[in-house]
Short mmCIF file of C-alpha atoms in Angstrom, two decimals:
data_model
loop_
_atom_site.label_atom_id
_atom_site.label_comp_id
_atom_site.label_asym_id
_atom_site.label_seq_id
_atom_site.Cartn_x
_atom_site.Cartn_y
_atom_site.Cartn_z
CA MET C 424 69.07 -25.20 -23.91
CA SER C 425 69.55 -25.45 -19.98
CA SER C 426 70.66 -28.75 -18.37
CA LEU C 427 68.35 -31.40 -17.01
CA ALA C 428 69.42 -30.46 -13.52
CA GLU C 429 68.35 -26.99 -14.03
CA ARG C 430 65.17 -27.93 -15.34
CA LEU C 431 64.49 -30.49 -12.30
CA ALA C 432 65.24 -27.59 -9.80
CA ALA C 433 62.89 -25.18 -11.51
CA ALA C 434 60.00 -28.04 -11.50
CA ARG C 435 60.73 -28.60 -7.82
CA ARG C 436 60.50 -24.94 -7.03
CA GLN C 437 57.09 -24.57 -8.88
CA ALA C 438 55.64 -27.55 -6.93
CA GLU C 439 56.76 -26.30 -3.53
CA GLN C 440 55.05 -23.10 -4.38
CA ALA C 441 51.84 -24.83 -5.33
CA ALA C 442 51.89 -26.75 -2.16
CA GLN C 443 52.16 -23.48 -0.14
CA GLY C 444 48.81 -22.16 -1.80
CA ASP C 445 50.69 -19.61 -3.97
CA SER C 446 48.70 -19.75 -7.34
CA THR C 447 50.82 -17.11 -8.95
CA PRO C 448 53.64 -18.39 -11.08
CA GLY C 449 57.15 -17.40 -9.77
CA PRO C 450 59.96 -16.13 -12.03
CA ASP C 451 61.03 -19.61 -12.52
CA ALA C 452 57.88 -20.84 -14.19
CA ALA C 453 55.16 -18.39 -15.78
CA GLY C 454 51.78 -19.55 -16.91
CA SER C 455 51.70 -17.87 -20.36
CA THR C 456 52.35 -19.89 -23.45
CA ALA C 457 54.50 -19.42 -26.45
CA ALA C 458 54.68 -21.22 -29.87
CA PRO C 459 54.25 -25.00 -29.74
CA GLY C 460 57.28 -26.83 -29.06
CA PRO C 461 58.78 -29.76 -30.56
CA ASN C 462 56.75 -32.10 -28.54
CA GLY C 463 53.54 -30.69 -29.87
CA SER C 464 52.75 -28.62 -26.59
CA GLY C 465 53.48 -24.98 -26.06
CA PRO C 466 56.49 -24.20 -24.06
CA ASP C 467 56.17 -22.55 -20.73
CA ALA C 468 57.37 -18.82 -20.93
CA ALA C 469 60.02 -18.62 -18.14
CA GLY C 470 60.93 -15.54 -16.17
CA PRO C 471 63.84 -13.28 -17.44
CA SER C 472 66.44 -15.42 -15.39
CA ASP C 473 65.27 -18.81 -17.04
CA PRO C 474 65.16 -19.79 -20.73
CA ALA C 475 61.99 -21.21 -22.17
CA GLN C 476 61.43 -24.67 -21.21
CA PRO C 477 59.27 -27.38 -23.18
CA SER C 478 56.13 -28.08 -20.95
CA GLY C 479 56.66 -31.89 -21.59
CA TYR C 480 59.84 -31.93 -19.89
CA ALA C 481 58.37 -29.74 -16.85
CA ALA C 482 55.49 -32.22 -16.62
CA SER C 483 57.84 -35.27 -16.58
CA ALA C 484 59.94 -33.53 -13.98
CA ASP C 485 56.79 -32.60 -11.80
CA ALA C 486 55.83 -36.37 -11.97
CA ASN C 487 59.30 -37.60 -10.91
CA SER C 488 60.26 -35.12 -8.37
CA GLY C 489 57.99 -33.35 -6.06
CA GLY C 490 55.39 -35.89 -6.73
CA GLU C 491 53.82 -35.66 -3.22
CA ALA C 492 52.98 -31.91 -3.64
CA ALA C 493 51.71 -32.41 -7.09
CA GLU C 494 49.40 -35.16 -6.16
CA GLY C 495 48.11 -33.21 -3.22
CA ARG C 496 47.41 -30.21 -5.66
CA ARG C 497 45.43 -32.60 -8.01
CA ARG C 498 43.42 -34.04 -5.01
CA GLN C 499 42.46 -30.52 -3.70
CA ALA C 500 41.44 -29.12 -7.26
CA PRO C 501 38.02 -30.76 -7.52
CA LYS C 502 37.19 -29.85 -3.82
CA THR C 503 37.29 -26.10 -4.70
CA VAL C 504 35.42 -26.39 -7.98
CA GLU C 505 32.67 -28.76 -7.11
CA PRO C 506 30.37 -26.67 -4.64
CA THR C 507 30.81 -23.58 -7.05
CA SER C 508 29.48 -25.61 -9.83
CA ARG C 509 26.66 -26.94 -7.78
CA ARG C 510 25.63 -23.36 -6.80
CA ARG C 511 25.82 -22.25 -10.27
CA GLY C 512 23.35 -24.96 -11.28
CA GLY C 513 21.09 -23.80 -8.75
CA SER C 514 20.95 -20.22 -9.81
CA THR C 515 21.19 -20.96 -13.41
CA GLU C 516 17.63 -22.33 -13.49
CA GLN C 517 16.32 -19.28 -11.98
CA GLU C 518 18.48 -17.04 -14.13
CA ARG C 519 17.14 -19.04 -17.22
CA LEU C 520 13.47 -18.45 -16.15
CA ASP C 521 14.28 -14.61 -15.61
CA GLU C 522 15.90 -14.46 -18.93
CA LEU C 523 12.95 -16.22 -20.70
CA LYS C 524 10.45 -13.95 -18.83
CA GLY C 525 12.39 -10.71 -20.08
CA VAL C 526 12.42 -12.20 -23.72
CA VAL C 527 8.62 -12.98 -23.76
CA HIS C 528 7.80 -9.71 -22.04
CA ALA C 529 9.78 -7.84 -24.63
CA GLU C 530 8.12 -9.90 -27.43
CA LEU C 531 4.80 -9.21 -26.15
CA VAL C 532 5.30 -5.39 -25.88
CA LYS C 533 6.59 -5.45 -29.33
CA GLN C 534 3.46 -7.21 -30.79
CA LEU C 535 0.82 -5.13 -28.93
CA GLY C 536 2.61 -1.87 -28.80
CA PRO C 537 0.47 1.07 -27.69
CA HIS C 538 -2.67 -1.18 -27.17
CA LEU C 539 -1.36 -2.11 -23.65
CA TYR C 540 -1.74 1.39 -22.19
CA ALA C 541 -4.54 3.03 -24.37
CA SER C 542 -7.40 4.36 -22.26
CA ASP C 543 -10.03 3.46 -24.75
CA VAL C 544 -9.28 -0.31 -25.04
CA ASP C 545 -11.70 -2.55 -23.31
CA GLN C 546 -10.04 -4.27 -20.32
CA ALA C 547 -11.58 -7.60 -20.98
CA ASP C 548 -10.50 -7.52 -24.68
CA LEU C 549 -6.98 -6.41 -23.56
CA GLU C 550 -6.63 -9.35 -21.27
CA SER C 551 -7.78 -11.87 -23.92
CA ARG C 552 -5.13 -10.40 -26.56
CA VAL C 553 -2.44 -10.40 -24.07
CA ARG C 554 -3.00 -14.03 -22.84
CA GLN C 555 -3.41 -15.29 -26.56
CA VAL C 556 -0.12 -13.46 -27.68
CA LEU C 557 1.58 -14.66 -24.55
CA GLY C 558 0.63 -18.26 -25.32
CA ASP C 559 2.02 -17.86 -29.04
CA VAL C 560 5.23 -16.41 -27.83
CA LEU C 561 5.81 -19.05 -25.16
CA SER C 562 5.18 -21.73 -27.65
CA ARG C 563 7.68 -20.62 -30.18
CA GLN C 564 10.61 -20.57 -27.56
CA ASP C 565 13.17 -23.12 -28.54
CA ARG C 566 14.13 -23.71 -24.76
CA PRO C 567 12.13 -26.53 -23.04
CA ILE C 568 10.03 -25.45 -20.22
CA SER C 569 8.06 -27.53 -17.69
CA ASN C 570 4.18 -26.96 -17.29
CA ALA C 571 4.81 -25.41 -13.83
CA ASP C 572 7.31 -23.02 -15.02
CA ARG C 573 5.07 -22.07 -18.02
CA VAL C 574 2.13 -21.34 -15.74
CA LYS C 575 4.38 -19.27 -13.29
CA VAL C 576 6.08 -17.16 -16.28
CA THR C 577 2.51 -16.75 -17.79
CA GLN C 578 1.14 -15.50 -14.38
CA GLU C 579 4.05 -13.29 -13.73
CA ILE C 580 4.04 -11.61 -16.95
CA SER C 581 0.29 -11.04 -17.03
CA ASP C 582 0.40 -9.57 -13.49
CA ASP C 583 3.21 -7.24 -14.60
CA ILE C 584 1.28 -6.13 -17.98
CA LEU C 585 -2.38 -6.26 -17.09
CA GLY C 586 -1.91 -5.59 -13.17
CA TYR C 587 0.73 -4.36 -10.45
CA GLY C 588 3.46 -6.92 -10.76
CA PRO C 589 4.32 -8.98 -7.81
CA ILE C 590 1.71 -7.28 -5.55
CA GLU C 591 -1.10 -8.21 -7.93
CA PRO C 592 -1.95 -11.51 -6.24
CA PHE C 593 -2.26 -9.77 -2.82
CA LEU C 594 -4.74 -7.15 -4.38
CA ARG C 595 -6.88 -10.11 -5.54
CA ASP C 596 -6.73 -11.61 -2.17
CA PRO C 597 -9.89 -10.73 -0.28
CA ASP C 598 -8.41 -11.33 3.03
CA VAL C 599 -5.58 -8.73 2.60
CA SER C 600 -6.61 -5.43 3.73
CA GLU C 601 -3.34 -3.40 3.08
CA VAL C 602 -0.25 -3.79 0.98
CA MET C 603 3.03 -2.07 2.17
CA VAL C 604 6.07 -1.88 -0.09
CA ASN C 605 9.15 -0.47 1.96
CA ALA C 606 11.52 -1.13 -0.92
CA HIS C 607 11.71 -3.03 -4.02
CA ASP C 608 12.73 -6.19 -2.21
CA GLN C 609 10.70 -5.72 1.08
CA ILE C 610 6.71 -6.11 1.03
CA TYR C 611 4.46 -6.40 3.93
CA LEU C 612 0.76 -7.17 4.16
CA GLU C 613 -1.99 -6.52 6.77
CA LYS C 614 -3.98 -9.71 6.85
CA ASP C 615 -6.64 -10.25 9.48
CA GLY C 616 -5.62 -7.06 11.30
CA ARG C 617 -2.01 -8.22 11.53
CA LEU C 618 1.15 -7.40 9.71
CA GLN C 619 3.24 -10.05 8.09
CA PRO C 620 6.12 -10.15 5.47
CA VAL C 621 6.03 -11.97 2.24
CA LYS C 622 8.71 -13.33 0.00
CA ALA C 623 7.46 -11.55 -3.31
CA GLN C 624 9.44 -8.63 -4.39
CA PHE C 625 10.00 -6.26 -7.43
CA SER C 626 12.91 -7.00 -9.77
CA ASP C 627 14.57 -3.76 -8.93
CA GLU C 628 13.89 -0.16 -8.01
CA ALA C 629 13.04 0.68 -11.56
CA HIS C 630 10.49 -2.12 -11.68
CA LEU C 631 8.84 -0.60 -8.60
CA ARG C 632 8.92 2.87 -10.25
CA ARG C 633 7.28 1.81 -13.30
CA THR C 634 4.43 0.18 -11.28
CA ILE C 635 3.98 3.57 -9.30
CA ASP C 636 3.91 5.44 -12.49
CA LYS C 637 1.27 3.19 -13.97
CA ILE C 638 -0.90 3.71 -10.95
CA VAL C 639 -0.83 7.48 -10.73
CA SER C 640 -0.87 8.19 -14.32
CA ARG C 641 -4.31 6.52 -14.82
CA ILE C 642 -5.79 9.21 -12.78
CA GLY C 643 -3.77 12.23 -14.09
CA ARG C 644 -1.33 12.37 -11.34
CA ARG C 645 2.44 12.46 -11.42
CA VAL C 646 5.33 11.45 -9.27
CA ASP C 647 8.98 12.55 -9.88
CA GLU C 648 11.94 14.27 -8.10
CA SER C 649 10.13 17.66 -8.08
CA SER C 650 7.04 16.16 -6.80
CA PRO C 651 7.89 12.95 -4.79
CA MET C 652 4.82 12.27 -2.91
CA VAL C 653 1.45 11.34 -4.45
CA ASP C 654 -1.92 10.45 -3.23
CA ALA C 655 -3.79 8.31 -5.90
CA ARG C 656 -6.43 5.42 -6.04
CA LEU C 657 -6.95 2.23 -7.93
CA PRO C 658 -9.96 1.78 -10.24
CA ASP C 659 -11.96 0.04 -7.34
CA GLY C 660 -11.32 2.93 -5.02
CA SER C 661 -8.33 1.49 -3.19
CA ARG C 662 -6.38 4.26 -1.64
CA VAL C 663 -2.63 4.69 -2.58
CA ASN C 664 0.14 6.67 -1.30
CA ALA C 665 3.55 6.60 -2.94
CA VAL C 666 6.88 8.37 -1.83
CA ILE C 667 10.01 7.99 -3.89
CA PRO C 668 13.58 9.18 -3.47
CA PRO C 669 15.14 11.57 -2.44
CA LEU C 670 12.32 11.63 0.26
CA ALA C 671 12.31 7.82 0.60
CA ILE C 672 15.85 7.04 1.67
CA ASP C 673 16.01 3.31 0.93
CA GLY C 674 13.87 3.22 -2.25
CA SER C 675 10.31 4.08 -3.25
CA CYS C 676 7.56 3.36 -0.82
CA LEU C 677 4.16 2.26 -1.79
CA THR C 678 1.21 1.94 0.37
CA ILE C 679 -2.17 0.42 -0.82
CA ARG C 680 -5.31 0.48 1.53
CA LYS C 681 -7.54 -1.92 -0.19
CA PHE C 682 -11.26 -1.49 -0.43
CA ALA C 683 -13.71 -4.21 -0.89
CA THR C 684 -15.29 -4.61 -4.36
CA ASP C 685 -18.60 -4.51 -2.56
CA PRO C 686 -18.48 -1.84 0.08
CA LEU C 687 -19.37 -3.00 3.70
CA THR C 688 -22.86 -2.49 4.96
CA VAL C 689 -24.13 -1.60 8.42
CA HIS C 690 -24.94 -5.34 8.82
CA ASN C 691 -21.28 -6.27 8.10
CA LEU C 692 -20.33 -3.80 10.86
CA ILE C 693 -22.57 -5.45 13.22
CA ASP C 694 -21.49 -8.83 12.46
CA PHE C 695 -17.90 -7.76 12.89
CA GLY C 696 -18.63 -6.21 16.20
CA SER C 697 -17.70 -2.73 15.31
CA ILE C 698 -20.91 -1.42 16.37
CA SER C 699 -24.06 -2.82 18.06
CA GLU C 700 -27.43 -3.20 16.51
CA LYS C 701 -29.02 -0.49 18.76
CA THR C 702 -26.05 1.84 17.96
CA ALA C 703 -26.64 1.30 14.31
CA ASP C 704 -30.37 2.22 14.52
CA PHE C 705 -29.29 5.46 16.52
CA LEU C 706 -26.89 6.49 13.80
CA ASP C 707 -29.34 5.72 11.17
CA ALA C 708 -31.79 8.10 12.84
CA CYS C 709 -29.12 10.75 13.23
CA VAL C 710 -28.20 10.95 9.60
CA ARG C 711 -31.90 11.01 8.58
CA GLY C 712 -32.39 13.63 11.14
CA ARG C 713 -29.85 15.94 9.35
CA LEU C 714 -27.39 16.04 12.35
CA ASN C 715 -23.70 17.19 11.40
CA VAL C 716 -21.48 14.27 12.28
CA ILE C 717 -17.57 13.90 12.54
CA VAL C 718 -15.99 10.34 12.31
CA SER C 719 -12.69 10.46 14.11
CA GLY C 720 -9.98 7.81 14.89
CA SER C 721 -6.51 6.96 14.29
CA THR C 722 -4.92 5.84 10.86
CA GLY C 723 -6.28 2.45 9.76
CA ALA C 724 -9.17 2.67 12.31
CA GLY C 725 -11.81 2.30 9.66
CA LYS C 726 -13.04 5.89 9.45
CA THR C 727 -13.78 5.71 5.67
CA THR C 728 -15.60 2.67 6.08
CA THR C 729 -17.87 3.95 8.75
CA LEU C 730 -18.36 7.19 6.67
CA ASN C 731 -19.46 4.96 3.79
CA VAL C 732 -21.93 3.32 6.04
CA LEU C 733 -23.19 6.53 7.39
CA SER C 734 -23.63 7.96 4.07
CA SER C 735 -25.74 4.99 2.99
CA PHE C 736 -28.54 6.20 5.55
CA ILE C 737 -28.86 9.45 3.52
CA PRO C 738 -32.32 9.39 1.63
CA ASN C 739 -32.33 9.13 -2.19
CA ASP C 740 -34.07 12.31 -2.77
CA GLU C 741 -31.19 14.71 -1.47
CA ARG C 742 -28.35 15.98 -3.32
CA ILE C 743 -24.89 14.90 -2.06
CA VAL C 744 -21.63 16.44 -2.89
CA THR C 745 -18.33 14.42 -1.97
CA ILE C 746 -14.96 16.09 -1.66
CA GLU C 747 -11.83 14.07 -1.42
CA ASP C 748 -8.06 14.10 -1.91
CA ALA C 749 -8.43 10.81 -3.70
CA ALA C 750 -12.04 9.50 -4.68
CA GLU C 751 -12.57 6.59 -2.32
CA LEU C 752 -16.15 6.95 -1.11
CA GLN C 753 -18.54 4.53 -2.61
CA LEU C 754 -22.15 5.94 -2.36
CA LYS C 755 -24.84 4.12 -3.70
CA GLN C 756 -27.42 6.95 -4.07
CA ASP C 757 -28.27 8.27 -7.56
CA HIS C 758 -27.77 12.12 -6.92
CA VAL C 759 -24.18 12.46 -6.09
CA GLY C 760 -21.62 14.94 -7.34
CA ARG C 761 -18.03 13.66 -6.83
CA LEU C 762 -15.20 16.32 -6.50
CA GLU C 763 -11.58 15.51 -6.08
CA SER C 764 -8.60 17.76 -5.33
CA ARG C 765 -5.69 18.39 -7.64
CA PRO C 766 -2.01 18.92 -7.05
CA SER C 767 0.13 21.59 -8.72
CA ASN C 768 1.62 20.89 -12.20
CA ILE C 769 5.34 20.76 -12.81
CA GLU C 770 5.43 24.64 -12.89
CA GLY C 771 3.89 24.67 -9.35
CA LYS C 772 0.64 26.06 -10.61
CA GLY C 773 -2.98 24.78 -11.01
CA ALA C 774 -3.46 23.17 -7.53
CA VAL C 775 -7.03 22.91 -6.30
CA THR C 776 -7.23 22.22 -2.59
CA ILE C 777 -9.97 20.69 -0.50
CA ARG C 778 -10.55 24.05 0.83
CA ASP C 779 -11.09 25.41 -2.64
CA LEU C 780 -13.62 22.56 -3.37
CA VAL C 781 -15.49 23.10 -0.09
CA LYS C 782 -16.06 26.71 -1.12
CA ASN C 783 -17.04 25.72 -4.62
CA SER C 784 -19.46 23.02 -3.28
CA LEU C 785 -21.72 25.77 -1.56
CA ARG C 786 -22.50 26.98 -5.20
CA MET C 787 -23.64 23.53 -6.23
CA ARG C 788 -26.97 23.42 -4.37
CA PRO C 789 -26.06 20.47 -1.96
CA ASP C 790 -28.23 19.05 0.56
CA ARG C 791 -25.28 17.22 2.18
CA ILE C 792 -21.67 17.83 1.86
CA ILE C 793 -19.34 14.99 2.64
CA VAL C 794 -15.55 15.57 3.10
CA GLY C 795 -13.37 12.50 2.93
CA GLU C 796 -10.91 13.92 5.40
CA VAL C 797 -10.37 17.29 7.04
CA ARG C 798 -6.96 17.90 7.57
CA ASP C 799 -6.04 21.56 7.25
CA ALA C 800 -7.57 25.06 6.82
CA SER C 801 -10.49 23.47 5.13
CA ALA C 802 -11.88 22.89 8.54
CA LEU C 803 -12.83 26.64 8.78
CA ASP C 804 -14.79 26.24 5.48
CA MET C 805 -16.38 23.18 6.72
CA LEU C 806 -17.71 24.63 9.75
CA GLN C 807 -19.01 27.51 7.69
CA ALA C 808 -20.86 25.08 5.47
CA MET C 809 -22.48 23.36 8.50
CA ASN C 810 -23.50 26.66 10.06
CA THR C 811 -24.97 28.06 6.84
CA GLY C 812 -27.95 25.72 6.42
CA HIS C 813 -26.27 22.58 5.00
CA ASP C 814 -27.38 20.38 7.99
CA GLY C 815 -26.44 16.62 7.84
CA SER C 816 -22.98 17.16 6.57
CA ILE C 817 -20.29 14.40 7.38
CA CYS C 818 -16.48 14.42 7.53
CA THR C 819 -13.57 12.52 8.97
CA LEU C 820 -10.77 13.69 11.07
CA HIS C 821 -7.63 12.06 12.68
CA SER C 822 -7.72 12.24 16.60
CA ASN C 823 -7.28 10.24 19.70
CA GLY C 824 -10.54 10.74 21.22
CA PRO C 825 -13.77 12.94 21.13
CA ARG C 826 -12.17 15.70 23.10
CA ASP C 827 -9.08 15.74 21.00
CA THR C 828 -11.29 15.82 17.86
CA LEU C 829 -12.67 19.31 19.00
CA ALA C 830 -9.12 20.48 19.86
CA ARG C 831 -7.63 19.37 16.43
CA MET C 832 -10.64 21.05 14.57
CA GLU C 833 -9.90 24.30 16.62
CA THR C 834 -6.15 24.12 15.66
CA MET C 835 -6.94 23.51 12.00
CA VAL C 836 -9.19 26.61 11.86
CA LEU C 837 -6.32 28.65 13.18
CA MET C 838 -4.21 27.30 10.23
CA ALA C 839 -6.45 29.38 7.95
CA GLY C 840 -4.57 32.48 9.27
CA MET C 841 -7.88 34.31 10.01
CA ASP C 842 -6.63 35.41 13.43
CA LEU C 843 -9.98 34.56 14.94
CA PRO C 844 -10.39 34.59 18.80
CA VAL C 845 -10.28 31.13 20.41
CA ARG C 846 -13.61 31.61 21.82
CA ALA C 847 -15.17 32.49 18.59
CA ILE C 848 -13.89 29.36 17.10
CA ARG C 849 -15.25 27.19 19.82
CA GLU C 850 -18.61 28.75 19.57
CA GLN C 851 -18.55 27.97 15.88
CA VAL C 852 -17.64 24.32 16.52
CA ALA C 853 -20.17 23.87 19.26
CA SER C 854 -22.90 25.31 17.14
CA ALA C 855 -21.97 23.35 13.77
CA VAL C 856 -21.09 19.93 15.27
CA ASP C 857 -23.81 17.80 16.69
CA LEU C 858 -22.20 14.21 16.98
CA ILE C 859 -18.80 12.57 17.22
CA VAL C 860 -18.35 9.00 16.16
CA HIS C 861 -14.76 7.82 17.39
CA GLN C 862 -13.32 4.70 16.12
CA THR C 863 -10.39 2.72 17.35
CA ARG C 864 -8.19 -0.10 16.09
CA PHE C 865 -7.44 -2.67 18.73
CA LYS C 866 -4.40 -4.79 19.27
CA ASP C 867 -6.02 -7.75 17.93
CA GLY C 868 -6.74 -6.09 14.53
CA SER C 869 -10.45 -5.51 15.31
CA ARG C 870 -11.88 -1.95 14.54
CA ARG C 871 -14.62 -0.82 16.94
CA VAL C 872 -16.46 2.30 17.49
CA THR C 873 -15.71 3.31 20.94
CA HIS C 874 -17.67 6.56 21.55
CA VAL C 875 -20.86 7.99 20.39
CA THR C 876 -20.50 11.48 21.65
CA GLU C 877 -23.03 14.44 21.74
CA VAL C 878 -21.43 17.91 21.28
CA GLU C 879 -23.86 19.99 23.56
CA SER C 880 -22.84 23.72 24.01
CA MET C 881 -20.48 26.17 25.70
CA GLU C 882 -20.02 26.45 29.29
CA GLY C 883 -17.67 29.31 29.82
CA ASP C 884 -14.83 28.74 27.50
CA VAL C 885 -15.16 25.03 27.36
CA ILE C 886 -17.28 22.92 24.89
CA THR C 887 -19.32 20.43 26.73
CA LEU C 888 -19.56 16.77 25.56
CA GLN C 889 -21.87 13.98 26.72
CA ASP C 890 -21.38 10.23 25.73
CA ILE C 891 -24.34 8.38 24.41
CA PHE C 892 -22.65 5.20 23.86
CA VAL C 893 -19.25 3.96 25.03
CA TYR C 894 -17.07 0.95 24.67
CA ASP C 895 -17.12 -1.67 27.66
CA HIS C 896 -13.68 -2.70 28.17
CA SER C 897 -14.71 -4.71 31.43
CA ALA C 898 -15.43 -8.04 29.30
CA GLY C 899 -11.59 -8.29 28.68
CA PHE C 900 -10.21 -10.63 25.98
CA ASP C 901 -10.58 -14.24 25.13
CA GLN C 902 -7.68 -16.82 24.89
CA GLN C 903 -6.75 -15.66 21.36
CA GLY C 904 -6.49 -12.08 22.50
CA ARG C 905 -9.67 -10.81 20.81
CA ALA C 906 -11.65 -8.29 22.64
CA LEU C 907 -14.98 -9.26 23.92
CA GLY C 908 -16.52 -5.89 24.79
CA GLY C 909 -18.97 -3.83 23.01
CA LEU C 910 -20.82 -0.54 22.84
CA ILE C 911 -23.28 0.01 25.68
CA PRO C 912 -25.45 3.03 26.36
CA THR C 913 -24.62 5.43 29.28
CA GLY C 914 -28.37 6.01 30.11
CA LEU C 915 -28.13 9.78 29.03
CA ARG C 916 -30.49 11.12 26.42
CA PRO C 917 -28.99 13.62 23.85
CA LYS C 918 -30.38 16.98 23.70
CA PHE C 919 -30.36 16.98 19.83
CA LEU C 920 -33.38 14.81 19.82
CA GLU C 921 -35.60 17.82 19.49
CA LYS C 922 -33.72 19.02 16.42
CA MET C 923 -34.22 15.54 14.78
CA THR C 924 -38.06 16.05 15.27
CA HIS C 925 -37.92 18.92 12.83
CA SER C 926 -36.85 16.40 10.28
CA ASN C 927 -39.73 14.03 11.25
CA VAL C 928 -37.22 11.62 12.86
CA THR C 929 -37.87 10.09 16.31
CA VAL C 930 -35.92 7.71 18.35
CA ASP C 931 -37.11 4.83 20.57
CA PRO C 932 -36.26 6.05 24.10
CA MET C 933 -35.32 2.41 25.28
CA ILE C 934 -32.29 2.60 22.85
CA PHE C 935 -30.65 4.76 25.75
CA SER C 936 -31.43 2.64 28.56
CA ARG C 937 -28.32 1.12 30.26
CA GLY C 938 -29.72 -2.44 29.70
CA ALA C 939 -29.89 -1.96 26.01
CA ARG C 940 -27.16 -3.10 23.51
#
């Protein structure tokens, strides 16, 4: 047993080390405990140079000598612990809800099993069963939960199982036109024509991937490392695009272009200011007069909506064949054949392209061929269809303006690899296409038709165009930055009016007067 002086010296050194912020026990006083000592407390295990010392003696020495440092240490200890405990308390509540949600979710999947994803189960019946089981499982939980938290957990689990997780509320919101997921923790919306971030997020990358798989599997598509891009659609026709790693560097990207449950009509477009009433009457006559129409514009300009509206002008007694990458068109006619392209399988075989479908549609006895979007060599087959008696065909195409529309069409025909002379291609375009309807998305978020242009004929090596209606930018903008202009006639009468009379369709000449709107 060491002397009292040695024990006092050791306790003093220990107190000085604590005052200097050194929490690691020195060689004179280690922090481990040995067997209980004679005073009932375990003796401190000293370093190799000091024998074991009963902790009771060390404590009394600490109180008698070096008291200032010990008291300072006792005063500082609560200051470092208290904020941490408060932070833990704030996060524990959310962690408890997340844990509860996971338990309830797992129990729900266990009870309903394969019925959740069976294709032959009625959706309304499935929703009823899910909510019933969800209420039973929550009521059996031992942990107390408030009504607000119960509603929150119920809604989140229902959205995850019956819908598409955290983005389901935005898909239900009629004011949201697009949902963009840049990563599992970053979601943006397009609302009233403007982009804005939201606080909602997926739990992790795996949660986002499950949601993407749920969307694409319902229409027989797949997305994996060997096929990391996919175009799909929701049951209501909303357009879906997904890109996953390794192409998406920061995590999977999901973009959903929403379509209204009830498709927009021509009256809606007039009310929105997208087109004028006179222009709507003119386009109605052009479609009934079996003119070949191209709807052009940039991404998000509203081309598909305008295509839907133009398709609504087609008489009910004609057979329509639609061709799309992902079926989005919502035609109300009775006699419609809908075709959808198909990507290759996991072995790289079985792909059916838009071009294949356009060729096949010619054997389906169509009166009208409507192609959702022409973006590749299918442009050549579309021109061939327009030039072989299938008048009244309509398609969309990305471009910056009417003149660029023809240039892009020419380029895409060259992609077919047929080695055709440029003049021959332009003659085909000038002969096939009658009208270009160009649409633009303005800075204020509005979507307006800015050009209704006639494709006339060839003059030398150039295709001549003639604007029938153009957007008037001279009206400027209001105080909120909204565009005040509208479509106005140029005063020129199109040359295809004679072609329209062959279908017994006439147009009031006053539509083209400069004073008309």
